[in-house]
Coordinates of C-alpha atoms in Angstrom, one line a residue:
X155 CA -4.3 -46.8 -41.7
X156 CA -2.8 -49.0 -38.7
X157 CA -2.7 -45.9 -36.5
X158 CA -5.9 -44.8 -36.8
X159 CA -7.3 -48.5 -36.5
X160 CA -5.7 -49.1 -33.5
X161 CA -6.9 -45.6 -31.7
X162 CA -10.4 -47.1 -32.9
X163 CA -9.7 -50.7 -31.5
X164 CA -9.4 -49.3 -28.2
X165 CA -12.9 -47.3 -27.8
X166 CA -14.0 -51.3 -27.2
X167 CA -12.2 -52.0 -24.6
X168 CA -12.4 -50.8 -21.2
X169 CA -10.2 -48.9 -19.2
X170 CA -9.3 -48.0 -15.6
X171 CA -8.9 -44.6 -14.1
X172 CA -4.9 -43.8 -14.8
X173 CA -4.8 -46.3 -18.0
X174 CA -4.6 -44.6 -21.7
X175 CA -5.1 -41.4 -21.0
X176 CA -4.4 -40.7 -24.4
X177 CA -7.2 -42.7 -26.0
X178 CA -9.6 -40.5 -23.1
X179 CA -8.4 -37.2 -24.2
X180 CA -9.1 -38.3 -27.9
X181 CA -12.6 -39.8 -27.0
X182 CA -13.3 -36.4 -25.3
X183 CA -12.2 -34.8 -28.3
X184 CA -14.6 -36.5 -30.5
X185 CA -17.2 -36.0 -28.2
X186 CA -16.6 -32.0 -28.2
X187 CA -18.2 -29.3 -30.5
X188 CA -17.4 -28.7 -34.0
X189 CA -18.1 -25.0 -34.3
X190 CA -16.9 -22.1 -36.1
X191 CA -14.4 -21.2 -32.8
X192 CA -13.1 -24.7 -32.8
X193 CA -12.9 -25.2 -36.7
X194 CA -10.9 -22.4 -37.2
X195 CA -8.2 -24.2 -34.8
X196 CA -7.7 -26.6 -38.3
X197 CA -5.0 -24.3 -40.1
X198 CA -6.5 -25.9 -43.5
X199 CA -9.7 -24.6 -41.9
X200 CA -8.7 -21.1 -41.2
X201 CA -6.2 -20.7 -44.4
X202 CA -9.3 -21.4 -46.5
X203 CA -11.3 -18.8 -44.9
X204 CA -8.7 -16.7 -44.8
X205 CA -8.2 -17.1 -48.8
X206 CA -11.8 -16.3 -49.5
X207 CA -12.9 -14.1 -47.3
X208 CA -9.3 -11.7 -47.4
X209 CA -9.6 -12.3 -51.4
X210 CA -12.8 -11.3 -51.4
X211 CA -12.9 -8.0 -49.3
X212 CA -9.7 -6.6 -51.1
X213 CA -11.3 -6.2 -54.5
X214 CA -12.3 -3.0 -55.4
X215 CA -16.2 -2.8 -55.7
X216 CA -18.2 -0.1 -57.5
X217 CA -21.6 1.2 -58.4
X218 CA -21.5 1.6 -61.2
X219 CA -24.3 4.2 -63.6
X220 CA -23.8 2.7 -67.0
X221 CA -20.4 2.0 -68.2
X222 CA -19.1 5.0 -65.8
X223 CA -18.5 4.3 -62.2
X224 CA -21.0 6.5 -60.1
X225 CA -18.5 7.6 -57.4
X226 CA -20.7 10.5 -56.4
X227 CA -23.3 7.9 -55.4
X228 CA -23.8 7.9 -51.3
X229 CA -23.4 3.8 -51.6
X230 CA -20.1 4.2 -53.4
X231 CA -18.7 5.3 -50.1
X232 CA -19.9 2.7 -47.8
X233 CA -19.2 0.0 -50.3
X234 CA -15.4 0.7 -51.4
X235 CA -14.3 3.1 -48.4
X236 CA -15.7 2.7 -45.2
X237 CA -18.8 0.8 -44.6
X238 CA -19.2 2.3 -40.9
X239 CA -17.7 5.2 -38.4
X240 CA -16.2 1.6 -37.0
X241 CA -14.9 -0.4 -39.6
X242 CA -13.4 0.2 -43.4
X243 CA -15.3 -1.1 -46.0
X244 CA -12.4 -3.9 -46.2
X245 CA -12.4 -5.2 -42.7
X246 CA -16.6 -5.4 -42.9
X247 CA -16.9 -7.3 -46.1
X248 CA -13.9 -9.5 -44.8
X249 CA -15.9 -9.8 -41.4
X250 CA -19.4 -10.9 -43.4
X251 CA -17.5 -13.3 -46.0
X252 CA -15.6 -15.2 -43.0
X253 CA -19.1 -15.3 -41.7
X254 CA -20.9 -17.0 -44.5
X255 CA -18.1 -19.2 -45.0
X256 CA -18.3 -20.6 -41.6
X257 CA -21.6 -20.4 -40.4
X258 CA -23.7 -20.3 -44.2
X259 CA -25.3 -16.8 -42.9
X260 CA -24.2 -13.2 -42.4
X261 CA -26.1 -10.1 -41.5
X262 CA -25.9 -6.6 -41.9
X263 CA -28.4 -3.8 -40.5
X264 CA -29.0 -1.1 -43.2
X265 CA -28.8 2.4 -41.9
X266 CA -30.3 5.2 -44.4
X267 CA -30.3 8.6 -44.5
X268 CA -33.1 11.0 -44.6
X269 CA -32.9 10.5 -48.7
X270 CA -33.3 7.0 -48.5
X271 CA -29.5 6.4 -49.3
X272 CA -27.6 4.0 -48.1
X273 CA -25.4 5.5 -45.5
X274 CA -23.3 3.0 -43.1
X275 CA -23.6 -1.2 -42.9
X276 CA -23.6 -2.5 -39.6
X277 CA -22.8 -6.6 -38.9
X278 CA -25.0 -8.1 -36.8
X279 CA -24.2 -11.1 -34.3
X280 CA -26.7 -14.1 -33.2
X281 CA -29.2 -13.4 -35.2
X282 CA -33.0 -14.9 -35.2
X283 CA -34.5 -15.1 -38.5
X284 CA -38.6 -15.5 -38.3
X285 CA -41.5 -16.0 -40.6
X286 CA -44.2 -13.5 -40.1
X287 CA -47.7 -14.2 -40.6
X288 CA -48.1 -12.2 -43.5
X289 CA -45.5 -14.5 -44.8
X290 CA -42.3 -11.7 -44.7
X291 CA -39.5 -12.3 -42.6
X292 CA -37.9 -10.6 -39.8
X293 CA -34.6 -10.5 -37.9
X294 CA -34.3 -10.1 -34.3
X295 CA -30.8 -9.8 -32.0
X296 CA -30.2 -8.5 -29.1
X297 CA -28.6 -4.6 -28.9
X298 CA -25.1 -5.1 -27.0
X299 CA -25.4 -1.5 -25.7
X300 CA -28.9 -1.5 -24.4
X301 CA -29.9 -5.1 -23.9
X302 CA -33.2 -4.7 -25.4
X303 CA -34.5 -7.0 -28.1
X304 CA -34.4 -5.3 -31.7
X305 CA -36.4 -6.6 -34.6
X306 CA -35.8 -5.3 -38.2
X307 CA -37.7 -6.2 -41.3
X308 CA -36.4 -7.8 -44.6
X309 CA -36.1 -4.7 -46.5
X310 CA -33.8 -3.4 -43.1
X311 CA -31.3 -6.5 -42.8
X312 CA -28.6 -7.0 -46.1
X313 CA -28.9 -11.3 -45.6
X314 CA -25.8 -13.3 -47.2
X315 CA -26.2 -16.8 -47.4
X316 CA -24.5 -20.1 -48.5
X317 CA -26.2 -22.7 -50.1
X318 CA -29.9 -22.4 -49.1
X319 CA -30.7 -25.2 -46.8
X320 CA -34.4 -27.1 -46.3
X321 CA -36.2 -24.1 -44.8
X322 CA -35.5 -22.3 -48.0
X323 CA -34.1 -19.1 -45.7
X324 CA -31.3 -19.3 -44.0
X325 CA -27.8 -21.0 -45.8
X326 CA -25.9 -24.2 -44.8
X327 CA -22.8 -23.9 -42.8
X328 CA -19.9 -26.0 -44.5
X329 CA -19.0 -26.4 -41.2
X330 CA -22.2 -28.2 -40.0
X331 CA -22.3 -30.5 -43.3
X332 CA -18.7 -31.1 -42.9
X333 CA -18.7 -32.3 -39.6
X334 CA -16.6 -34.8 -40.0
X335 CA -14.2 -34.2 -41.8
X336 CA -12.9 -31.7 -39.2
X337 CA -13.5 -33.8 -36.6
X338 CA -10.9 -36.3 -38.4
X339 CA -8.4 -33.4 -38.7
X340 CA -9.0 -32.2 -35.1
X341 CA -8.4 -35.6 -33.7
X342 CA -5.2 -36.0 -36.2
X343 CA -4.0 -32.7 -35.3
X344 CA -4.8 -33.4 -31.3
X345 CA -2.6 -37.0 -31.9
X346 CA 0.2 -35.1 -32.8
X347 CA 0.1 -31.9 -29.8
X348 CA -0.5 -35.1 -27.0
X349 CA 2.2 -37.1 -28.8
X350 CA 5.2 -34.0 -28.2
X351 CA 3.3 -32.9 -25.3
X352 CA 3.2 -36.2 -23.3
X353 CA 6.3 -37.8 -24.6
X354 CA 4.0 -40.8 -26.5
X355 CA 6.3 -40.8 -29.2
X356 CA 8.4 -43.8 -29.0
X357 CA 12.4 -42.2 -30.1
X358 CA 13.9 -44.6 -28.5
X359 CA 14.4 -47.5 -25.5
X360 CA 16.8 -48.0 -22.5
X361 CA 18.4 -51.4 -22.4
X362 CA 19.6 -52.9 -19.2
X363 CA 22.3 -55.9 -18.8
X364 CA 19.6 -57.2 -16.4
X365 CA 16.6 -57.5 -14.7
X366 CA 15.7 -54.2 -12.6
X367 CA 14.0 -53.8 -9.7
X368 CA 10.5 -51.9 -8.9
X369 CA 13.4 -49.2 -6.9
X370 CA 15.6 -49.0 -9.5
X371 CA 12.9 -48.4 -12.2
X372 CA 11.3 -45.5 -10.6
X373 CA 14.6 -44.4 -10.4
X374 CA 15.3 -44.3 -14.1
X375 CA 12.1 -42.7 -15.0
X376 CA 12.4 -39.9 -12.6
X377 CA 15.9 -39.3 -14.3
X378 CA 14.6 -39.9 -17.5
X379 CA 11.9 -37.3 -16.6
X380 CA 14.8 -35.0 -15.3
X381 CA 16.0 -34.8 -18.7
X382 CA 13.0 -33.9 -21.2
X383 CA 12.7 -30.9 -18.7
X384 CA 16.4 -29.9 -20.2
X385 CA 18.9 -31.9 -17.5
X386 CA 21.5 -34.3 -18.7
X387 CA 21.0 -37.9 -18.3
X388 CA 23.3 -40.2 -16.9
X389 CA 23.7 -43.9 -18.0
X390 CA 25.0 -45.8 -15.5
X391 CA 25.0 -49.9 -14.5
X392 CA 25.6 -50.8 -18.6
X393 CA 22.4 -49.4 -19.5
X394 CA 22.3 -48.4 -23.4
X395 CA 19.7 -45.8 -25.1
X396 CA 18.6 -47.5 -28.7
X397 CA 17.1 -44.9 -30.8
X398 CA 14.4 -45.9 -33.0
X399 CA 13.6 -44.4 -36.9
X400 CA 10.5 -43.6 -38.0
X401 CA 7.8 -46.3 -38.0
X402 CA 5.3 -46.8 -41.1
X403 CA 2.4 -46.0 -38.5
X404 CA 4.2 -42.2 -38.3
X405 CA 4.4 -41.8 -41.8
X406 CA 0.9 -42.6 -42.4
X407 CA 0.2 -40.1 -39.7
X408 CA 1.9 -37.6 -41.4
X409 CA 0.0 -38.8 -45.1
X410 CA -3.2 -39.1 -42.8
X411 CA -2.7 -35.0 -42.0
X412 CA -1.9 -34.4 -45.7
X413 CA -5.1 -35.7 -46.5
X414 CA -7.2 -34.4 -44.1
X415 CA -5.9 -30.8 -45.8
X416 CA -7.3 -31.9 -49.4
X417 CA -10.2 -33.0 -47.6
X418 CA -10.4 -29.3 -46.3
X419 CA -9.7 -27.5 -49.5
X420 CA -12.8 -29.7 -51.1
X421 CA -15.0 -28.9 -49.1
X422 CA -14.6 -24.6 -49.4
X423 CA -13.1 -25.5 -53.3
X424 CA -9.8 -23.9 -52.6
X425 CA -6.6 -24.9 -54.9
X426 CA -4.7 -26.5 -52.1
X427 CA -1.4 -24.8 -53.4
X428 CA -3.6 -21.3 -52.0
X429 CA -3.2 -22.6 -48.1
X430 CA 0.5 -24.2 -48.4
X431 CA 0.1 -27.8 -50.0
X432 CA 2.8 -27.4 -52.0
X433 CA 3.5 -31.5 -52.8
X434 CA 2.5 -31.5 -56.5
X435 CA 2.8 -27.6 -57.2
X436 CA 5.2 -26.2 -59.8
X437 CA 5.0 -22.6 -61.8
X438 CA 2.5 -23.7 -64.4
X439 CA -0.1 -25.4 -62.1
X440 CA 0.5 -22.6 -59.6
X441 CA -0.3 -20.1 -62.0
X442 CA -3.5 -21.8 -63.4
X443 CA -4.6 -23.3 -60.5
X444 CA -4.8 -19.2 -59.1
X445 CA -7.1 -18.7 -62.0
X446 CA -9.3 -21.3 -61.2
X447 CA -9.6 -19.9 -58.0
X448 CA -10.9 -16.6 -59.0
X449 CA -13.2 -18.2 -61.7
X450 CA -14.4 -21.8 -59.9
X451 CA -14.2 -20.3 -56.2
X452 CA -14.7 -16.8 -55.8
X453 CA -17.0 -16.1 -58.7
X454 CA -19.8 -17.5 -56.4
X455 CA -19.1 -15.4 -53.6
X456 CA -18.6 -12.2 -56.1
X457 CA -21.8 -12.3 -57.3
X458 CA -23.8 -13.3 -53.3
X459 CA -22.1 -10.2 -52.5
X460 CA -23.5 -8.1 -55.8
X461 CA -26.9 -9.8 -56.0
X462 CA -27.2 -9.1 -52.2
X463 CA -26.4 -5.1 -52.3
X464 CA -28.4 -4.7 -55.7
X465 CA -31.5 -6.7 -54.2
X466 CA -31.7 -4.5 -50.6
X467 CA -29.6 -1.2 -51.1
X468 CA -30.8 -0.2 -54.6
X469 CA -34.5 0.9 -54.8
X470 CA -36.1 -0.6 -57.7
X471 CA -36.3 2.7 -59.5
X472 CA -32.6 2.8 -59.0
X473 CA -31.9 -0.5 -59.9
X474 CA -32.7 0.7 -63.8
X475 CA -29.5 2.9 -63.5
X476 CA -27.7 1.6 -61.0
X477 CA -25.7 -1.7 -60.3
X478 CA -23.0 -3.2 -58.2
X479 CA -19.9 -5.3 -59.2
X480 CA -16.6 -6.1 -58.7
X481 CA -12.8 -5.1 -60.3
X482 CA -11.2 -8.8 -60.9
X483 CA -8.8 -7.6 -63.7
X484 CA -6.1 -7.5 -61.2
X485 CA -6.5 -11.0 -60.2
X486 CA -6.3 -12.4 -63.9
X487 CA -4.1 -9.6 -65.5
X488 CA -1.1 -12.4 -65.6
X489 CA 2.3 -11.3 -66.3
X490 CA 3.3 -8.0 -67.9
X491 CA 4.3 -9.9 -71.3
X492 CA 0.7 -11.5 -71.4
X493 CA -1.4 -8.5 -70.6
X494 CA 0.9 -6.2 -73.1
X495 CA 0.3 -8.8 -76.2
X496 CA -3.8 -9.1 -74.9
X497 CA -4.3 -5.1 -74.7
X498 CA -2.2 -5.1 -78.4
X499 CA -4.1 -7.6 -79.8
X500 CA -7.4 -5.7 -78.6
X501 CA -6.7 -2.8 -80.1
X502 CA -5.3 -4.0 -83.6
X503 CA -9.1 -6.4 -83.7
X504 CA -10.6 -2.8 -83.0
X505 CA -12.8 -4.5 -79.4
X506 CA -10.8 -2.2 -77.1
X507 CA -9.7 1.4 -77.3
X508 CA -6.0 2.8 -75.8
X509 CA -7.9 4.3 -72.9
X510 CA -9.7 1.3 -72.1
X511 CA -6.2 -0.8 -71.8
X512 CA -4.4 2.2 -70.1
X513 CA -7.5 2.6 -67.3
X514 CA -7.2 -1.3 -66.8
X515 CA -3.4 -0.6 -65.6
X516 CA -5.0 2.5 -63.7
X517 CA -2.7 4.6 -65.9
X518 CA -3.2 8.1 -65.9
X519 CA -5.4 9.3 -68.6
X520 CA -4.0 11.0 -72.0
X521 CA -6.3 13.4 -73.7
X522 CA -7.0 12.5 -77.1
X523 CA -5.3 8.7 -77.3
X524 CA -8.0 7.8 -79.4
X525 CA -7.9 9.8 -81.8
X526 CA -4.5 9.2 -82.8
X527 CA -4.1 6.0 -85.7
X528 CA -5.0 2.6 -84.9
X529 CA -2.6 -0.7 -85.8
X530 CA -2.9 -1.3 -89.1
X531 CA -1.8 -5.1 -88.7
X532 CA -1.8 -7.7 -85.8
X533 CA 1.2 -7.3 -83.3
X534 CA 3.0 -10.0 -84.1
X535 CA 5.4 -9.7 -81.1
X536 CA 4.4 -8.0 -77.7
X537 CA 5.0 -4.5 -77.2
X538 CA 7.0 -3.5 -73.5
X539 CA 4.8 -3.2 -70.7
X540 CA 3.5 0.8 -70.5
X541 CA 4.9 3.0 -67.8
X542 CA 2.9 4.4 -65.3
X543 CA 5.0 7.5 -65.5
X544 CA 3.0 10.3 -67.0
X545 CA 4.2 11.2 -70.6
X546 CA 6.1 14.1 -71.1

């Protein structure tokens, strides 16, 4: 891209205080930290976290005893209502995915009651994971109320990771592995807030009949200056304001951003029609491409949070009764039409029962449903979508 050579070209060459200060901001740019604060300043960035992690903590997850779900169950609570006296049990599980997604770890401390039972999850900040010589591991932070170092055992500590890194313990921040590629989209993004900020882009030229002197230029760009801060400029002595069209360098700019948001969406495995690129969207991709995302991207994330619960909040006695899981149906229900022809065709095969299809819709439940004849034959044509109104 001629652009982006050209900002390269000119790292080689030397310059005096006062000469590009563009090419120094973007060299001080580069040189900058790419962290989860500054990431997060990428809207590709953020609007992938954002999908995930908001995805994520707004599906409904139960323990479940059996086929039944055990609402009674003390980790039912925390897990689909309110996870602490601080937070709901949506803004922590949003709060611990964002995490993971950004930084390949998140941490939780477990607080039980006198039973055992899980009874509140509390995120933990700045955590330092060790290897004790008996070959557990421990987690140590710092208590923000009392100052004093804090150090928890495994069985304490509810540990999500990313992909495990080297050490085998702690998970790989996408962030970290993807350095560059949000460096690229910083220093694109940074191009275009100097280029509106300073006035660098080039709309136009002022041509004199003649030669001007060193006076009469400052002149002109003090007036010219005058009038980007909202005054009216005069042209006076036959002077003539050319505008200029878009160059090819701008529009590569503009592809170069374009890609950098692909780039983005690879690297967290969003559908780039989920954070706004809308170029080669339609209905039917839309539609499928929101599939995808529940089975490609967030199954992976669905089960680290499940794994992670039934592993260090479920004894091992409990584990034989007990499990944790997620409620997806809402995500790939699909239109009225599709699910009314799915739950028909269901029943007529004889795999799924009326109440089953009428608890899917979270439709109120009719005593004795059952019991009343199945389809004889296949629906041929799909029945109306049920009512939620209860029947009279």
């Amino acid at each position: 891209m001629n652009w982006l050579n050209k900002l390269f070209e000119r790292r080689s060459t030397n310059h005096a205080p006062g000469g590009d200060s563009y090419w120094q901001d973007f060299q001080a740019l580069r040189s900058g930290p790419v962290n989860p604060a500054t990431a997060q300043g990428v809207s590709a960035v953020f609007a992938c976290v954002a999908a995930i992690s908001e995805t994520v903590a707004s599906l409904p997850l139960h323990v479940f005893k059996g086929e039944d779900k055990a609402r009674q169950h003390p980790l039912y609570r925390v897990l689909h209502d309110q996870a602490n006296p601080e937070q709901t049990a949506l803004e922590f599980r949003e709060w611990m995915t964002a995490q993971v997604l950004l930084t390949g770890n998140a941490f939780a401390r477990i607080e039980r009651g006198h039973d055992g039972q899980v009874t509140a999850l509390w995120p933990l900040k700045d955590v330092q994971v060790l290897r004790l010589k008996n070959g557990s591991l421990a987690y140590e932070y710092t208590d923000s109320t009392t100052g004093q170092l804090v150090r928890l055992l495994a069985h304490e500590v509810l540990h999500l990771r990313h992909r495990i890194g080297p050490d085998g313990v702690l998970g790989l921040s996408p962030i970290a592995v993807a350095r560059g590629v949000i460096e690229l989209a910083q220093a694109e993004q940074q191009m275009g807030v100097e280029t509106f900020r300073n006035g660098a882009k080039l709309a136009g030229v002022l041509e004199a009949p003649g030669a001007l002197k060193a006076e009469q230029r400052q002149t002109i760009k003090e007036a010219w200056a005058a009038h980007r801060s909202g005054a009216t400029p005069v042209l006076d002595g036959g002077m003539k304001y050319n505008p200029i069209t878009q160059t090819m360098e701008d529009a590569e700019w503009i592809e170069a951003r374009k890609f950098s948001v692909i780039e983005v969406c690879r690297i967290f495995r969003v559908p780039p029609v989920l954070v706004g690129a809308q170029e080669s969207a339609n209905y039917s991709n839309s539609t499928e491409m929101a599939r995808q995302f529940v089975t490609l991207t967030l199954r992976r994330w669905l089960l680290m949070w499940e794994q992670a619960i039934n592993a260090k909040c479920l004894s091992e006695a409990a584990r034989r009764t007990y499990f944790v899981e997620h409620s997806v149906e809402g995500l790939l229900r699909g239109d009225s039409t599709t699910r009314a022809a799915f739950y028909s065709s269901g029943i007529a095969s004889g795999w799924m029962l009326k109440s089953e299809a009428r608890a899917l819709e979270n439709l109120p439940t009719i005593e004795g449903i059952d019991e009343s004849p199945a389809l004889e034959t296949q629906v041929a044509t799909p029945q109306p979508y049920p009512s939620k109104q209860v029947p009279a």
